[in-house]
Amino acid sequence: MGPFVPDLISDQLNLVVALVLGIAFGFVLEQAGFSSSRRLAGVFYGYDFTVLRVFFTAAATAMAGVLLLGAAGLLDLDVIFVNPTWLAPAIVGGAIMGVGFLLGGYCPGTSVCAAAIGKVDAMAFVGGGLLGIFGFAEVYPRIRTFDESTFLGPIKVYQSLHVPAGVFAFLLIAVAVAAFVVTTRIERRVNPSGAPSLRFPAASHRLAGAGLLGVGVLLLFTPDYKGRLLAKVSDPAFAAAHPVKVMTVDELAFRIVDREPRLRIVDVRDPKAFAALALPGSVNGSVRDLFGKEWREVVGPLHVRKVIVGADEAQERTAYLLLHELGYENLAVLEGGFPAFERTILEPIMLVSTGSRWDGDVRRFRESARTEILRMVKEAKASGQKKPKKEKKIQGGC
Amino acid sequence: MSSRYMNPYLAGFLLGMVLLATIFVTGRGLGASGALKSVVVAAVDGAAPAHAERSAFYSHYVGPGKESPLKAWLVFEVAGVLIGAFLSGLVSDRLMLVTEAGPGISSRARWLFAAAGGALFGIGAQLARGCTSGAALSGMAVLSTAGFVTMLAIFGTGYLVAWFVRGLWLGQKAER
C-alpha cells in the first residue's frame, strides 16, 4: 500500500525521486505551453484557454487517481499529506498571487520552466519572487498573528461542503467539462483566426470531455476502501457467516496472571474508557485505526494470540473480522466483552453457586486473579506505552 | 512559437499522472515556491547567520542540528523542473534568449512588471502555504479545502484585476 515514503524509500533516496519527478513535471509543463507568459495571461483575456484545459485536466486526473487508488486499497488516504487550511491567509495569499499572476504573467512553477528555456522576463519573475519572500520574512513578526489565524487543520473540501467525496469529484469534473465547452466558444469568438482550440481536431475535445465525465460517473459510485470494508465486517449477515474464535473470561484472566508471552490484548474501546480502566499490557485503538501500518507490529506476529477486547462482543467481532480481512491470523474475541471481564474478575461479587464440585476452585482462582490483575493494572498505569507508535508524519507543501 | 505545443488534454493527463505518481510514491504533492523559499533561507543564513537564527521566520529552518535548507525535497524537485523544461525546449526547438511581452509594452517595462508579479507571488505563497503548484494543483488533487480556496482566490482575483492591467497584455496593436 502506498505511499512508499518513509518506510520503503529513505530520505536520501526520496531526494533522487524528487529530482526525477521534477524532470517529468518540468518537461510536461513546457510541452503544454506553460513557459509562455502571453499564453498564461490569455486565460484572463479570453484569447487562449490552453492553461485552463491543462490545469483542470491535470487536477481532475490526479484527484480521480488518488480516489481510485484509495478505493482499491492501494493508497492509504489517511497518511498522505493534505494541505492544512488557514482560511483567511489562504484567501488573502491567493488574492495577492492573483494580482501577481496578472502583473507577472507567470506563477513560480511556470516561471522556472520559462527561465529554463531562456525567457528573460521569467528570470526577472524568479528574481522578484526571491525578493518577495525575503521581504515577507523581514516583516513576518508583524504579520505572524494573521499568518497563523483561522487554522482549520487538514480538512477536505467535501467535508467542508458536507457531500460525499465521490459526489464532489463528479461535480468538479462536470464543472471542468462545462468550462472547456464555454471557454472554447469564448476563445474562438475573441481570437477567431488564432484560437489554440482550432489547432487540434474537435474529436479530441469530445474524447477528453467524455473520458473525464466517464471517470466522474465511476467516482460517483466508488465507495472508499476503509468505509466499504468496515461496512462489510459490521454487517450482521457477514458476521453470522463468519464464526470467530472466542476466549472465555477465565481463560484470559489465567493467561494474564500467567504472564503468557504469546498473548496480546487489543482494546478497541474508546480512549476514555481505556484510560479509566484497561487490562495490563493491552494496546488501544479504534476499529478504524487498525488499518494503520503501525498496527502491523502489534497484531502481525503469527505465533502470538491476539485477543480483542471491546465495549461489547459485537464490537469485538467487527474488529476481529476486519483484522481477518486485512490478513491477520491467530485472533480471538473476549467472551461478553470488557464488561463481562469486569463483572466476573475485577469486581468482588460472590460467585453464584452452580452446584458443581469445582465452584470452590473457581472462586479461589477468580479471587486471586482479581488481586493480581488489579495490581498489574496499577503497575501498567505507572509505566505506560498504550498506543502503537505512529509513524513519522509525511511533510509536504511549499 | 516556433514549434507546436502538445494537445492540452493530453498534457493535462500526463501532468496529472506525474502528480499522481508523486502522491502515490512519496505521499506528498509537487510544488515550486517552497524551493525559492529554501534559496532565500540559505542565502540569508549564509550572509547573516546571526540574523537568521534570531528571526521568527528563518529560525524555523536554520539553526544548530538542522540540515541545510537546500537539502529539501522541493529544491531537488525544482532542480528537476529546470532540467525537464530545458530538455523539452531542446527537443521542441524553443531554446532562445528572449523577452516575451504584450504588444503594448517595452521589454524593460515587462521585466519590471514580471519582477513585481514574482514578488507578489513570493509574498502570497507564504500566506497561502504554497503557490499554484503546491497549494492549488496539489491541494486539489488530495481534495484539500485550502487547495480549492487558494485556487479560487488566485483565479478570481486574476479576473478582477485583468481589466485594469489589460495594457500589459493586449496593448493597442493587439488583434481583437
PDB file of C-alpha atoms in Angstrom, chain A residues 84-98 136 140 143-153, chain B residues 120-131 135 145-147 149-151 153-154 157:
ATOM      1  CA  PRO A  84      -3.841  22.159   6.012  1.00  0.00           C
ATOM      2  CA  THR A  85      -6.200  25.111   5.800  1.00  0.00           C
ATOM      3  CA  TRP A  86      -5.527  28.543   7.260  1.00  0.00           C
ATOM      4  CA  LEU A  87      -8.647  30.052   5.769  1.00  0.00           C
ATOM      5  CA  ALA A  88      -8.056  33.821   5.883  1.00  0.00           C
ATOM      6  CA  PRO A  89      -4.350  33.615   4.938  1.00  0.00           C
ATOM      7  CA  ALA A  90      -5.262  31.252   2.065  1.00  0.00           C
ATOM      8  CA  ILE A  91      -7.767  33.761   0.673  1.00  0.00           C
ATOM      9  CA  VAL A  92      -5.526  36.815   1.127  1.00  0.00           C
ATOM     10  CA  GLY A  93      -2.440  34.962  -0.093  1.00  0.00           C
ATOM     11  CA  GLY A  94      -4.389  33.665  -3.100  1.00  0.00           C
ATOM     12  CA  ALA A  95      -5.621  37.176  -3.909  1.00  0.00           C
ATOM     13  CA  ILE A  96      -2.078  38.582  -3.732  1.00  0.00           C
ATOM     14  CA  MET A  97      -0.929  35.794  -6.033  1.00  0.00           C
ATOM     15  CA  GLY A  98      -3.816  36.575  -8.404  1.00  0.00           C
ATOM     16  CA  PHE A 136       7.910  38.712   3.753  1.00  0.00           C
ATOM     17  CA  TYR A 140       6.989  38.324   9.357  1.00  0.00           C
ATOM     18  CA  ILE A 143       2.005  39.664  10.389  1.00  0.00           C
ATOM     19  CA  ARG A 144       2.553  36.430  12.246  1.00  0.00           C
ATOM     20  CA  THR A 145      -0.746  36.649  14.129  1.00  0.00           C
ATOM     21  CA  PHE A 146      -2.667  36.917  10.875  1.00  0.00           C
ATOM     22  CA  ASP A 147      -0.494  34.266   9.216  1.00  0.00           C
ATOM     23  CA  GLU A 148      -1.441  31.754  11.910  1.00  0.00           C
ATOM     24  CA  SER A 149      -5.113  32.719  12.164  1.00  0.00           C
ATOM     25  CA  THR A 150      -8.223  30.729  11.181  1.00  0.00           C
ATOM     26  CA  PHE A 151      -6.432  27.390  11.301  1.00  0.00           C
ATOM     27  CA  LEU A 152      -8.817  24.565  10.405  1.00  0.00           C
ATOM     28  CA  GLY A 153      -6.368  21.659  10.079  1.00  0.00           C
TER      29      GLY A 153
ATOM     30  CA  LEU B 120       3.674  39.346  -5.060  1.00  0.00           C
ATOM     31  CA  PHE B 121       3.698  35.606  -5.732  1.00  0.00           C
ATOM     32  CA  GLY B 122       6.524  35.199  -3.235  1.00  0.00           C
ATOM     33  CA  ILE B 123       4.539  37.005  -0.550  1.00  0.00           C
ATOM     34  CA  GLY B 124       1.192  35.394  -1.343  1.00  0.00           C
ATOM     35  CA  ALA B 125       2.665  31.906  -1.418  1.00  0.00           C
ATOM     36  CA  GLN B 126       3.950  32.326   2.154  1.00  0.00           C
ATOM     37  CA  LEU B 127       0.491  33.228   3.438  1.00  0.00           C
ATOM     38  CA  ALA B 128      -1.279  30.545   1.428  1.00  0.00           C
ATOM     39  CA  ARG B 129       1.426  27.938   2.199  1.00  0.00           C
ATOM     40  CA  GLY B 130       2.066  27.327  -1.445  1.00  0.00           C
ATOM     41  CA  CYS B 131       1.568  28.614  -4.944  1.00  0.00           C
ATOM     42  CA  ALA B 135      -1.268  24.759  -2.867  1.00  0.00           C
ATOM     43  CA  THR B 145     -10.071  22.688   1.280  1.00  0.00           C
ATOM     44  CA  ALA B 146      -7.068  25.023   1.253  1.00  0.00           C
ATOM     45  CA  GLY B 147      -6.233  23.898  -2.285  1.00  0.00           C
ATOM     46  CA  VAL B 149      -9.814  28.119  -1.666  1.00  0.00           C
ATOM     47  CA  THR B 150      -6.374  29.175  -2.895  1.00  0.00           C
ATOM     48  CA  MET B 151      -7.177  28.234  -6.498  1.00  0.00           C
ATOM     49  CA  ALA B 153      -8.681  33.211  -4.804  1.00  0.00           C
ATOM     50  CA  ILE B 154      -5.874  33.240  -7.389  1.00  0.00           C
ATOM     51  CA  THR B 157      -8.627  37.917  -8.256  1.00  0.00           C
TER      52      THR B 157
END
